CSV table of C-alpha atoms in Angstrom, one decimal:
chain,number,residue,atom,x,y,z
W,1444,MET,CA,-22.7,30.7,-0.9
W,1445,SER,CA,-20.6,33.5,0.5
W,1446,ALA,CA,-23.4,36.2,0.5
W,1447,TRP,CA,-25.8,33.7,2.2
W,1448,PHE,CA,-23.0,32.6,4.6
W,1449,ASP,CA,-22.2,36.1,5.6
W,1450,LYS,CA,-25.3,36.2,7.8
W,1451,LYS,CA,-24.7,32.7,9.3
W,1452,ILE,CA,-22.7,31.5,12.2
W,1453,TYR,CA,-21.3,28.0,11.8
W,1454,PHE,CA,-21.3,26.1,15.0
W,1455,ASP,CA,-21.2,22.5,13.5
W,1456,ASN,CA,-17.5,21.9,13.3
W,1457,GLY,CA,-18.0,18.6,15.1
W,1458,SER,CA,-19.7,17.3,11.9
W,1459,THR,CA,-17.1,18.8,9.6
W,1460,SER,CA,-14.9,21.8,10.0
W,1461,TRP,CA,-15.5,24.9,7.9
W,1462,PRO,CA,-13.9,26.9,6.7
W,1463,LYS,CA,-11.1,24.5,5.7
W,1464,ALA,CA,-7.5,25.5,6.1
W,1465,PRO,CA,-6.1,28.2,3.8
W,1466,GLY,CA,-4.8,26.6,0.6
W,1467,VAL,CA,-6.9,23.4,0.7
W,1468,GLY,CA,-9.3,24.3,-2.1
W,1469,GLU,CA,-6.5,25.7,-4.3
W,1470,ALA,CA,-4.3,22.7,-3.9
W,1471,MET,CA,-7.1,20.3,-4.9
W,1472,ALA,CA,-8.1,22.4,-7.8
W,1473,SER,CA,-4.6,22.7,-9.0
W,1474,PHE,CA,-4.1,19.0,-8.8
W,1475,LEU,CA,-7.3,18.3,-10.8
W,1476,GLU,CA,-6.6,20.9,-13.4
W,1477,GLN,CA,-2.9,20.6,-13.9
W,1478,GLY,CA,-2.2,16.9,-13.7
W,1479,ALA,CA,-4.3,14.5,-11.7
W,1480,PHE,CA,-2.0,11.6,-12.4
W,1481,ASN,CA,-2.4,8.3,-10.6
W,1482,ILE,CA,0.1,7.0,-8.3
W,1483,ASN,CA,1.5,3.4,-8.1
W,1484,ARG,CA,0.5,3.1,-11.8
W,1485,GLY,CA,2.3,5.7,-13.9
W,1486,ASN,CA,6.0,5.8,-14.7
W,1487,TYR,CA,6.5,9.4,-15.5
W,1488,GLU,CA,7.7,12.5,-13.7
W,1489,GLY,CA,4.1,13.9,-13.0
W,1490,ALA,CA,3.1,10.7,-11.2
W,1491,TYR,CA,6.3,10.7,-9.2
W,1492,GLU,CA,5.5,14.3,-8.0
W,1493,VAL,CA,2.1,13.1,-6.9
W,1494,GLU,CA,3.6,10.2,-5.1
W,1495,SER,CA,6.0,12.5,-3.4
W,1496,ILE,CA,3.0,14.5,-2.0
W,1497,VAL,CA,1.4,11.3,-0.8
W,1498,LEU,CA,4.6,10.3,1.0
W,1499,ASP,CA,4.9,13.7,2.6
W,1500,THR,CA,1.4,13.5,3.8
W,1501,ARG,CA,2.1,10.1,5.4
W,1502,ASP,CA,5.2,11.6,6.9
W,1503,LYS,CA,3.3,14.5,8.4
W,1504,LEU,CA,0.6,12.3,9.8
W,1505,ALA,CA,3.2,10.0,11.4
W,1506,ARG,CA,4.8,13.0,13.0
W,1507,LEU,CA,1.4,14.5,14.2
W,1508,PHE,CA,0.3,11.2,15.8
W,1509,GLY,CA,3.7,10.1,17.2
W,1510,CYS,CA,4.3,7.1,14.9
W,1511,SER,CA,7.9,6.4,14.0
W,1512,ASP,CA,7.3,4.8,10.6
W,1513,SER,CA,5.1,6.5,8.0
W,1514,ARG,CA,4.6,3.2,6.1
W,1515,ARG,CA,2.2,2.4,8.9
W,1516,VAL,CA,0.0,5.3,7.9
W,1517,ILE,CA,-2.9,4.0,5.7
W,1518,PHE,CA,-5.3,6.0,3.7
W,1519,THR,CA,-9.0,5.2,3.6
W,1520,PRO,CA,-12.1,7.2,2.7
W,1521,GLY,CA,-12.7,8.0,6.4
W,1522,ILE,CA,-12.8,7.0,10.0
W,1523,THR,CA,-15.9,4.8,9.6
W,1524,TRP,CA,-14.1,2.8,6.9
W,1525,SER,CA,-11.0,2.6,9.1
W,1526,LEU,CA,-12.9,1.3,12.2
W,1527,ASN,CA,-14.6,-1.4,10.0
W,1528,MET,CA,-11.2,-2.5,8.8
W,1529,PHE,CA,-10.1,-2.9,12.4
W,1530,ILE,CA,-13.2,-4.6,13.6
W,1531,LYS,CA,-13.8,-6.9,10.6
W,1532,GLY,CA,-10.1,-7.6,9.9
W,1533,LEU,CA,-9.2,-8.5,13.4
W,1534,LEU,CA,-12.1,-10.1,15.3
W,1535,LEU,CA,-12.9,-13.8,15.1
W,1536,PRO,CA,-15.8,-15.9,16.5
W,1537,GLY,CA,-15.3,-16.1,20.2
W,1538,ASP,CA,-13.4,-12.9,20.6
W,1539,HIS,CA,-14.5,-10.3,23.2
W,1540,VAL,CA,-14.3,-6.5,22.9
W,1541,ILE,CA,-14.6,-3.7,25.3
W,1542,VAL,CA,-15.9,-0.3,24.2
W,1543,SER,CA,-16.7,2.9,26.2
W,1544,GLY,CA,-20.2,4.2,26.8
W,1545,LEU,CA,-19.6,7.1,24.5
W,1546,GLU,CA,-19.0,5.3,21.2
W,1547,HIS,CA,-20.4,6.4,17.8
W,1548,ASN,CA,-22.3,4.1,15.5
W,1549,ALA,CA,-19.1,3.9,13.5
W,1550,VAL,CA,-18.0,1.4,16.2
W,1551,MET,CA,-21.3,0.1,17.5
W,1552,ARG,CA,-22.9,-0.9,14.1
W,1553,PRO,CA,-19.9,-3.0,12.9
W,1554,LEU,CA,-19.7,-4.6,16.3
W,1555,GLU,CA,-23.4,-5.5,16.1
W,1556,GLN,CA,-22.8,-7.0,12.8
W,1557,MET,CA,-19.8,-9.1,14.3
W,1558,LYS,CA,-22.1,-10.3,17.0
W,1559,GLU,CA,-23.9,-12.4,14.4
W,1560,VAL,CA,-20.7,-14.3,13.8
W,1561,GLY,CA,-20.0,-14.9,17.5
W,1562,VAL,CA,-18.1,-11.8,18.7
W,1563,SER,CA,-19.2,-10.4,22.0
W,1564,TYR,CA,-18.7,-7.0,23.6
W,1565,ASP,CA,-19.2,-5.1,26.8
W,1566,ILE,CA,-19.7,-1.4,27.3
W,1567,ALA,CA,-17.5,0.3,30.0
W,1568,PRO,CA,-19.9,2.7,31.8
W,1569,VAL,CA,-19.4,6.5,31.9
W,1570,ASP,CA,-21.1,8.9,34.4
W,1571,GLU,CA,-23.5,11.6,33.4
W,1572,SER,CA,-20.7,13.9,32.4
W,1573,GLY,CA,-19.2,11.2,30.2
W,1574,ARG,CA,-16.2,10.4,32.5
W,1575,LEU,CA,-14.9,6.9,32.4
W,1576,ASP,CA,-13.2,5.2,35.3
W,1577,SER,CA,-10.5,3.0,34.0
W,1578,GLU,CA,-10.9,0.6,37.0
W,1579,GLU,CA,-14.4,-0.1,35.9
W,1580,LEU,CA,-13.1,-0.9,32.5
W,1581,LYS,CA,-10.5,-3.3,34.0
W,1582,LYS,CA,-13.4,-5.3,35.6
W,1583,LEU,CA,-14.8,-6.1,32.2
W,1584,ILE,CA,-11.6,-7.7,30.9
W,1585,LYS,CA,-11.9,-11.5,30.2
W,1586,ALA,CA,-9.6,-14.1,29.1
W,1587,ASN,CA,-10.9,-13.8,25.5
W,1588,THR,CA,-10.8,-10.0,25.4
W,1589,LYS,CA,-9.0,-9.2,22.2
W,1590,ALA,CA,-9.4,-5.5,21.9
W,1591,VAL,CA,-10.6,-2.2,23.5
W,1592,ILE,CA,-12.1,0.3,21.2
W,1593,MET,CA,-12.6,3.8,22.4
W,1594,THR,CA,-13.1,7.4,21.2
W,1595,GLN,CA,-10.6,9.9,22.5
W,1596,ALA,CA,-13.3,12.7,22.8
W,1597,SER,CA,-17.1,12.4,22.7
W,1598,ASN,CA,-18.7,13.6,19.6
W,1599,VAL,CA,-21.8,14.3,21.7
W,1600,CYS,CA,-20.5,16.2,24.7
W,1601,GLY,CA,-16.7,16.7,24.1
W,1602,THR,CA,-15.7,14.9,27.2
W,1603,LEU,CA,-12.2,13.3,27.0
W,1604,LEU,CA,-11.6,9.7,27.9
W,1605,PRO,CA,-8.4,8.6,29.7
W,1606,ILE,CA,-6.6,7.2,26.7
W,1607,LYS,CA,-3.2,7.1,28.3
W,1608,ASP,CA,-4.5,5.0,31.2
W,1609,ILE,CA,-6.4,2.6,29.0
W,1610,GLY,CA,-3.4,2.2,26.7
W,1611,LYS,CA,-1.3,1.2,29.6
W,1612,ILE,CA,-3.9,-1.3,30.8
W,1613,CYS,CA,-4.1,-2.9,27.3
W,1614,ARG,CA,-0.3,-3.0,26.9
W,1615,GLU,CA,0.1,-4.8,30.2
W,1616,ARG,CA,-2.4,-7.5,29.1
W,1617,ASP,CA,-1.5,-7.8,25.4
W,1618,ILE,CA,-4.9,-6.4,24.3
W,1619,PHE,CA,-5.1,-4.4,21.2
W,1620,PHE,CA,-6.1,-0.8,21.7
W,1621,ALA,CA,-8.0,1.1,19.0
W,1622,VAL,CA,-8.7,4.8,19.3
W,1623,ASP,CA,-11.2,6.8,17.3
W,1624,SER,CA,-9.8,10.3,17.0
W,1625,ALA,CA,-12.6,11.8,15.0
W,1626,GLN,CA,-13.2,14.6,17.5
W,1627,SER,CA,-9.6,15.0,18.7
W,1628,ALA,CA,-7.1,14.8,15.8
W,1629,GLY,CA,-5.8,18.2,15.0
W,1630,SER,CA,-7.2,19.5,18.3
W,1631,ILE,CA,-5.4,17.8,21.1
W,1632,PRO,CA,-2.1,15.9,21.2
W,1633,ILE,CA,-2.0,12.1,20.3
W,1634,GLU,CA,1.1,10.1,20.9
W,1635,MET,CA,0.3,6.7,19.3
W,1636,GLU,CA,3.4,4.7,20.3
W,1637,GLU,CA,4.0,6.3,23.7
W,1638,TRP,CA,0.4,5.7,24.8
W,1639,GLY,CA,0.2,2.2,23.6
W,1640,ILE,CA,-2.3,2.7,20.8
W,1641,ASP,CA,-2.3,-0.1,18.2
W,1642,PHE,CA,-4.8,1.3,15.9
W,1643,LEU,CA,-5.5,5.0,15.5
W,1644,ALA,CA,-8.4,5.8,13.2
W,1645,PHE,CA,-8.5,9.4,11.8
W,1646,THR,CA,-10.5,11.5,9.5
W,1647,GLY,CA,-9.2,14.4,7.5
W,1648,HIS,CA,-12.2,16.7,7.4
W,1649,LYS,CA,-12.8,17.7,11.0
W,1650,GLY,CA,-10.0,19.0,13.2
W,1651,LEU,CA,-7.4,18.4,10.5
W,1652,LEU,CA,-9.2,21.0,8.4
W,1653,GLY,CA,-9.0,19.0,5.2
W,1654,PRO,CA,-11.6,17.9,2.7
W,1655,GLN,CA,-14.3,15.3,3.2
W,1656,GLY,CA,-13.7,11.7,1.8
W,1657,ILE,CA,-10.2,11.2,3.1
W,1658,GLY,CA,-9.1,9.6,6.4
W,1659,GLY,CA,-7.2,6.6,7.4
W,1660,PHE,CA,-5.6,4.8,10.2
W,1661,LEU,CA,-2.1,4.1,11.8
W,1662,VAL,CA,-1.3,0.6,12.7
W,1663,SER,CA,1.2,-0.8,15.2
W,1664,GLU,CA,3.7,-3.5,14.1
W,1665,ALA,CA,2.2,-6.0,16.5
W,1666,LEU,CA,-1.4,-5.4,15.2
W,1667,ASP,CA,-0.3,-5.5,11.6
W,1668,LYS,CA,0.8,-9.1,12.1
W,1669,LYS,CA,-2.8,-10.1,13.0
W,1670,LEU,CA,-4.9,-7.7,11.0
W,1671,LYS,CA,-6.3,-9.0,7.7
W,1672,PRO,CA,-7.1,-6.5,4.9
W,1673,ILE,CA,-10.8,-6.8,4.3
W,1674,ILE,CA,-10.4,-5.1,0.9
W,1675,ALA,CA,-8.1,-6.7,-1.6
W,1676,GLY,CA,-7.2,-5.8,-5.2
W,1677,GLY,CA,-4.7,-3.9,-7.3
W,1678,THR,CA,-2.0,-2.1,-5.5
W,1679,GLY,CA,0.5,-1.5,-8.4
W,1680,SER,CA,3.0,-3.6,-6.6
W,1681,VAL,CA,3.9,-7.3,-6.9
W,1682,SER,CA,1.6,-7.4,-9.9
W,1683,ASP,CA,2.7,-10.8,-10.9
W,1684,SER,CA,1.0,-12.4,-7.9
W,1685,LEU,CA,-2.6,-13.1,-7.2
W,1686,ILE,CA,-2.0,-12.8,-3.5
W,1687,GLN,CA,-2.6,-9.5,-1.7
W,1688,PRO,CA,0.8,-8.0,-0.7
W,1689,LYS,CA,1.9,-7.9,2.9
W,1690,SER,CA,4.0,-4.8,2.6
W,1691,LEU,CA,2.8,-1.7,4.1
W,1692,PRO,CA,1.0,0.5,3.1
W,1693,ASP,CA,-0.1,-1.5,0.1
W,1694,LYS,CA,-1.6,-4.4,2.2
W,1695,TYR,CA,-4.5,-2.1,3.1
W,1696,GLU,CA,-4.7,0.3,0.1
W,1697,SER,CA,-6.1,-1.6,-2.9
W,1698,GLY,CA,-7.7,0.4,-5.6
W,1699,THR,CA,-7.3,4.0,-6.8
W,1700,MET,CA,-6.8,6.3,-3.9
W,1701,ASN,CA,-8.6,9.6,-3.3
W,1702,LEU,CA,-5.6,11.7,-4.5
W,1703,PRO,CA,-7.5,15.0,-4.6
W,1704,GLY,CA,-8.4,14.4,-1.0
W,1705,ILE,CA,-4.8,13.6,0.0
W,1706,VAL,CA,-3.5,16.6,-1.8
W,1707,GLY,CA,-6.1,18.7,0.1
W,1708,LEU,CA,-5.2,17.0,3.4
W,1709,HIS,CA,-1.5,17.7,2.7
W,1710,ALA,CA,-2.3,21.4,2.4
W,1711,ALA,CA,-4.3,21.3,5.6
W,1712,LEU,CA,-1.5,19.5,7.5
W,1713,SER,CA,1.1,22.0,6.2
W,1714,TYR,CA,-1.1,24.8,7.6
W,1715,LEU,CA,-1.5,23.1,11.0
W,1716,GLU,CA,2.3,22.6,11.2
W,1717,ASP,CA,2.9,26.2,10.4
W,1718,ILE,CA,0.4,27.6,12.8
W,1719,GLY,CA,0.4,24.9,15.5
W,1720,ILE,CA,-2.6,22.9,16.7
W,1721,ASP,CA,-2.1,24.3,20.3
W,1722,ARG,CA,-2.7,27.9,19.0
W,1723,LEU,CA,-5.9,26.8,17.1
W,1724,GLN,CA,-7.1,24.8,20.1
W,1725,ALA,CA,-6.6,27.8,22.5
W,1726,LYS,CA,-8.9,29.9,20.2
W,1727,LYS,CA,-11.6,27.2,20.1
W,1728,MET,CA,-11.4,26.8,23.9
W,1729,ALA,CA,-11.7,30.5,24.5
W,1730,VAL,CA,-15.0,30.6,22.6
W,1731,THR,CA,-16.0,27.4,24.4
W,1732,SER,CA,-15.2,28.8,27.8
W,1733,HIS,CA,-17.2,32.0,27.2
W,1734,PHE,CA,-20.2,30.0,25.8
W,1735,LEU,CA,-20.2,27.7,28.7
W,1736,SER,CA,-20.1,30.5,31.3
W,1737,GLN,CA,-23.0,32.2,29.6
W,1738,LEU,CA,-24.9,28.9,29.3
W,1739,ASN,CA,-24.4,28.2,33.0
W,1740,SER,CA,-26.5,31.2,33.9
W,1741,PHE,CA,-29.6,29.4,32.4
W,1742,SER,CA,-31.2,27.3,35.1
W,1743,ASN,CA,-33.7,25.6,32.9
W,1744,ILE,CA,-31.3,23.8,30.5
W,1745,ARG,CA,-28.9,21.0,31.0
W,1746,ILE,CA,-25.3,21.3,29.7
W,1747,VAL,CA,-24.5,17.6,28.9
W,1748,GLY,CA,-20.9,16.7,29.8
W,1749,GLU,CA,-18.4,18.8,31.6
W,1750,CYS,CA,-19.6,22.2,32.6
W,1751,ASP,CA,-16.2,24.0,32.3
W,1752,VAL,CA,-13.3,23.8,29.9
W,1753,ASN,CA,-11.4,21.1,31.8
W,1754,ASN,CA,-11.2,17.6,30.3
W,1755,ARG,CA,-13.1,18.5,27.1
W,1756,THR,CA,-13.0,19.6,23.5
W,1757,ALA,CA,-14.9,22.5,21.9
W,1758,VAL,CA,-18.0,20.4,21.5
W,1759,VAL,CA,-20.9,21.5,23.8
W,1760,SER,CA,-24.2,19.7,24.0
W,1761,VAL,CA,-27.4,21.2,25.5
W,1762,ASP,CA,-30.7,19.6,26.4
W,1763,PHE,CA,-33.2,22.3,26.5
W,1764,GLY,CA,-35.5,20.3,28.7
W,1765,LYS,CA,-39.1,21.5,28.4
W,1766,VAL,CA,-38.4,23.1,25.0
W,1767,ASP,CA,-38.1,20.6,22.1
W,1768,ASN,CA,-34.4,20.4,21.0
W,1769,ALA,CA,-35.3,20.2,17.3
W,1770,LEU,CA,-37.4,23.3,17.6
W,1771,CYS,CA,-34.6,25.1,19.3
W,1772,ALA,CA,-32.1,24.2,16.6
W,1773,PHE,CA,-34.5,25.1,13.9
W,1774,THR,CA,-35.3,28.5,15.4
W,1775,LEU,CA,-31.6,29.2,16.0
W,1776,GLU,CA,-31.0,28.7,12.3
W,1777,GLN,CA,-34.0,30.3,10.9
W,1778,GLU,CA,-34.1,33.4,13.0
W,1779,PHE,CA,-30.5,33.8,14.2
W,1780,GLY,CA,-28.5,32.2,11.4
W,1781,ILE,CA,-26.8,29.7,13.8
W,1782,MET,CA,-26.0,26.3,12.4
W,1783,THR,CA,-25.9,23.5,14.9
W,1784,ARG,CA,-26.6,19.8,14.9
W,1785,VAL,CA,-29.6,18.4,16.7
W,1786,GLY,CA,-30.6,14.8,17.5
W,1787,LEU,CA,-28.6,11.8,18.4
W,1788,HIS,CA,-25.5,12.5,16.5
W,1789,CYS,CA,-25.1,8.9,15.2
W,1790,ALA,CA,-24.4,8.0,18.8
W,1791,PRO,CA,-27.4,6.4,20.6
W,1792,THR,CA,-25.0,4.6,22.9
W,1793,ALA,CA,-23.5,7.8,24.1
W,1794,HIS,CA,-26.9,9.5,24.5
W,1795,ARG,CA,-28.1,6.6,26.5
W,1796,SER,CA,-25.0,6.9,28.7
W,1797,LEU,CA,-25.6,10.7,29.1
W,1798,HIS,CA,-29.3,10.2,29.9
W,1799,THR,CA,-30.3,12.2,26.7
W,1800,PHE,CA,-32.0,9.3,24.9
W,1801,PRO,CA,-34.3,9.5,23.0
W,1802,GLN,CA,-34.6,13.4,23.0
W,1803,GLY,CA,-31.0,14.0,22.0
W,1804,THR,CA,-29.3,17.4,22.3
W,1805,VAL,CA,-28.5,20.5,20.4
W,1806,ARG,CA,-24.7,20.4,19.7
W,1807,PHE,CA,-22.7,23.5,19.4
W,1808,SER,CA,-19.1,22.7,18.1
W,1809,PHE,CA,-16.6,25.5,17.6
W,1810,GLY,CA,-13.8,26.0,15.2
W,1811,ALA,CA,-10.9,28.3,15.4
W,1812,GLN,CA,-12.6,30.9,13.2
W,1813,ASN,CA,-15.5,31.3,15.6
W,1814,THR,CA,-15.5,34.3,17.9
W,1815,VAL,CA,-16.8,35.3,21.3
W,1816,GLU,CA,-19.1,37.8,19.5
W,1817,GLU,CA,-20.7,34.9,17.7
W,1818,ALA,CA,-21.1,33.0,20.9
W,1819,ASP,CA,-22.9,36.0,22.4
W,1820,ARG,CA,-25.2,36.2,19.4
W,1821,CYS,CA,-26.0,32.6,20.0
W,1822,ILE,CA,-26.7,33.1,23.7
W,1823,GLU,CA,-29.1,35.9,22.8
W,1824,GLY,CA,-30.9,33.5,20.5
W,1825,VAL,CA,-31.0,30.8,23.2
W,1826,GLN,CA,-32.4,33.3,25.7
W,1827,SER,CA,-35.1,34.5,23.2
W,1828,ILE,CA,-36.1,31.0,22.4
W,1829,LEU,CA,-36.3,30.0,26.1
W,1830,GLU,CA,-38.4,33.0,26.9
W,1831,ARG,CA,-40.7,32.4,24.0
W,1832,TYR,CA,-41.3,28.6,24.3
W,1833,GLU,CA,-40.7,27.7,27.9
W,1834,ASN,CA,-44.1,28.2,29.1
W,1835,LEU,CA,-45.8,26.6,26.1
W,1836,ASP,CA,-46.6,22.9,26.1
W,1837,ILE,CA,-44.8,21.9,22.9
S,968,MET,CA,20.2,5.7,-28.9
S,969,ARG,CA,21.9,5.8,-25.6
S,970,LYS,CA,24.2,2.8,-25.0
S,971,LYS,CA,23.2,0.6,-22.0
S,972,GLU,CA,25.5,0.4,-19.1
S,973,LEU,CA,25.8,-1.9,-16.1
S,974,LYS,CA,24.0,-0.1,-13.3
S,975,LEU,CA,22.9,-0.6,-9.7
S,976,VAL,CA,19.1,-1.1,-9.7
S,977,ILE,CA,17.2,-1.3,-6.4
S,978,THR,CA,13.7,-2.5,-6.3
S,979,PHE,CA,11.1,-1.8,-3.5
S,980,HIS,CA,8.1,-3.6,-2.2
S,981,THR,CA,5.9,-0.6,-2.4
S,982,THR,CA,5.8,2.8,-4.1
S,983,ALA,CA,5.9,4.4,-0.7
S,984,ASP,CA,9.3,2.8,-0.1
S,985,ALA,CA,10.5,3.9,-3.5
S,986,MET,CA,9.4,7.5,-2.8
S,987,ALA,CA,10.9,7.4,0.6
S,988,MET,CA,14.2,6.4,-1.1
S,989,GLU,CA,14.0,9.3,-3.5
S,990,LYS,CA,13.3,11.7,-0.6
S,991,ALA,CA,16.1,10.4,1.5
S,992,CYS,CA,18.6,10.3,-1.4
S,993,LYS,CA,17.8,13.9,-2.3
S,994,ALA,CA,18.1,15.0,1.3
S,995,SER,CA,21.6,13.4,1.6
S,996,ASN,CA,22.8,14.2,-1.9
S,997,VAL,CA,23.1,10.5,-2.6
S,998,PRO,CA,23.4,9.8,-6.5
S,999,GLY,CA,20.8,8.1,-8.6
S,1000,ARG,CA,17.2,8.5,-9.8
S,1001,ILE,CA,13.9,6.8,-9.9
S,1002,ILE,CA,13.3,4.7,-13.0
S,1003,PRO,CA,10.6,2.1,-14.0
S,1004,VAL,CA,11.8,-1.4,-13.1
S,1005,PRO,CA,13.6,-2.8,-16.1
S,1006,ARG,CA,12.0,-5.8,-17.7
S,1007,ALA,CA,15.0,-8.0,-16.8
S,1008,ILE,CA,13.9,-7.7,-13.2
S,1009,SER,CA,10.4,-8.8,-12.2
S,1010,ALA,CA,7.9,-7.8,-9.5
S,1011,GLY,CA,8.5,-5.0,-7.1
S,1012,CYS,CA,6.2,-1.8,-7.1
S,1013,GLY,CA,7.1,-0.8,-10.6
S,1014,LEU,CA,9.7,1.8,-9.5
S,1015,SER,CA,13.3,1.3,-8.8
S,1016,TRP,CA,16.3,3.4,-7.9
S,1017,CYS,CA,19.1,3.5,-10.5
S,1018,ALA,CA,22.6,4.6,-9.8
S,1019,ASP,CA,26.2,3.9,-10.8
S,1020,LEU,CA,27.7,0.7,-9.4
S,1021,SER,CA,30.3,2.9,-7.6
S,1022,ALA,CA,27.7,4.3,-5.4
S,1023,ARG,CA,26.6,1.1,-3.9
S,1024,ASP,CA,28.2,1.4,-0.5
S,1025,GLU,CA,27.1,5.0,-0.1
S,1026,ILE,CA,23.5,4.1,-1.0
S,1027,THR,CA,23.2,1.0,1.2
S,1028,ALA,CA,24.6,2.9,4.2
S,1029,MET,CA,22.1,5.7,3.6
S,1030,MET,CA,19.3,3.2,3.4
S,1031,ALA,CA,20.3,1.5,6.6
S,1032,GLN,CA,20.4,4.8,8.4
S,1033,ALA,CA,17.0,5.9,7.0
S,1034,GLY,CA,15.4,2.6,7.7
S,1035,ILE,CA,14.5,2.0,4.0
S,1036,LYS,CA,14.2,-1.6,3.0
S,1037,GLU,CA,14.8,-2.8,-0.5
S,1038,GLU,CA,13.2,-5.7,-2.1
S,1039,GLU,CA,16.3,-6.6,-4.0
S,1040,ILE,CA,19.5,-5.1,-5.2
S,1041,HIS,CA,20.5,-5.9,-8.8
S,1042,GLU,CA,23.3,-5.1,-11.2
S,1043,CYS,CA,21.9,-5.0,-14.7
S,1044,MET,CA,22.1,-3.3,-18.0
S,1045,VAL,CA,20.1,-0.1,-18.1
């Protein structure tokens, strides 16, 4: 892997970050090799040690996301699972939901499923750069609007949505506010309680620099009173009862947890606390800024989303116009060793909003380990591809 | 075999609460330790905090300060 990877440039951190934070692999291997004890089930010192790491991971996540009680940090296999737990655990026939025009299928597909049982939704429009006007969203609110679900940053173009404004609007109207932090957690600040977020879905393997397969959500006290756990089973607590416990976090955490994943996430969060997410984000945005300035010199492509570093994350999407995007991505990888993601990014709603449906885009997403030199190599590749293919009818 | 003594045994709704208790007690030097819930007491998460009876006030004050909620507080032979 390493010899092969030496020649490659990884620009697909929007899919999953790589490399992971220092210490993640070691922590997971050590856990598996030296005592992969279960929690909530074993009464011995080794199990207590693991339980203590799990608690510490909850505490770290609560601090990171501005939540005052770590019992309200729930682990799940990932953000898609979390969003399903919100959508299917809260919404009832007759309820109405508002989403942004930048949502991922992790939101849209469960909502489409819920349409079959009488839930309806509206999409708050965004402009061609992905900007959302909160006044437009307000116009969609109905008497039966129960929730607003919104990504904080687009996984297609990196544009940020006005989460604070929407949180305020929701709080004033007693509407539950759910935020998808897939592309923002670990990169930009999130203050769940201060911003009026009732449900914050997160994943561990992107900006948080942890392993795949671990994520979760944070739930507000008000929402917890209404949210039903769609998965029930053994929790190791109240074992004399057949009724799912109401205490947090057990209410939403039935079954054996992904402890290697939590241990890995714990190591990643420790690294982020030590180094600071601001510092990592500054590195990512420096590469993004350089890349965008170089891309802006090409007249024959379209940068989808914001064309500068304001109001965005380190995710850049490009529509190569006359040149097929898939061919561009393939050539970038095969000839220049640059790994990107091409297509619709599991977000056809976002691509429709950004006028890049059905052709999609080539997405370049940077991590803190990426460099300006790598961005320059990529630009050379783009230039070469454009010169070669532009005048061909392909 | 160790002779049983009357002890303070605090049970919790969840393991997360029990571990939060252990963390807070260690941080504040509050006496006691985690033990499996004795069979005389039912339910809970399976873990409890066991300490001398004399530490009751100190422990409950710390719990109130740390926002840790018990399921029940017992005095039983452990």
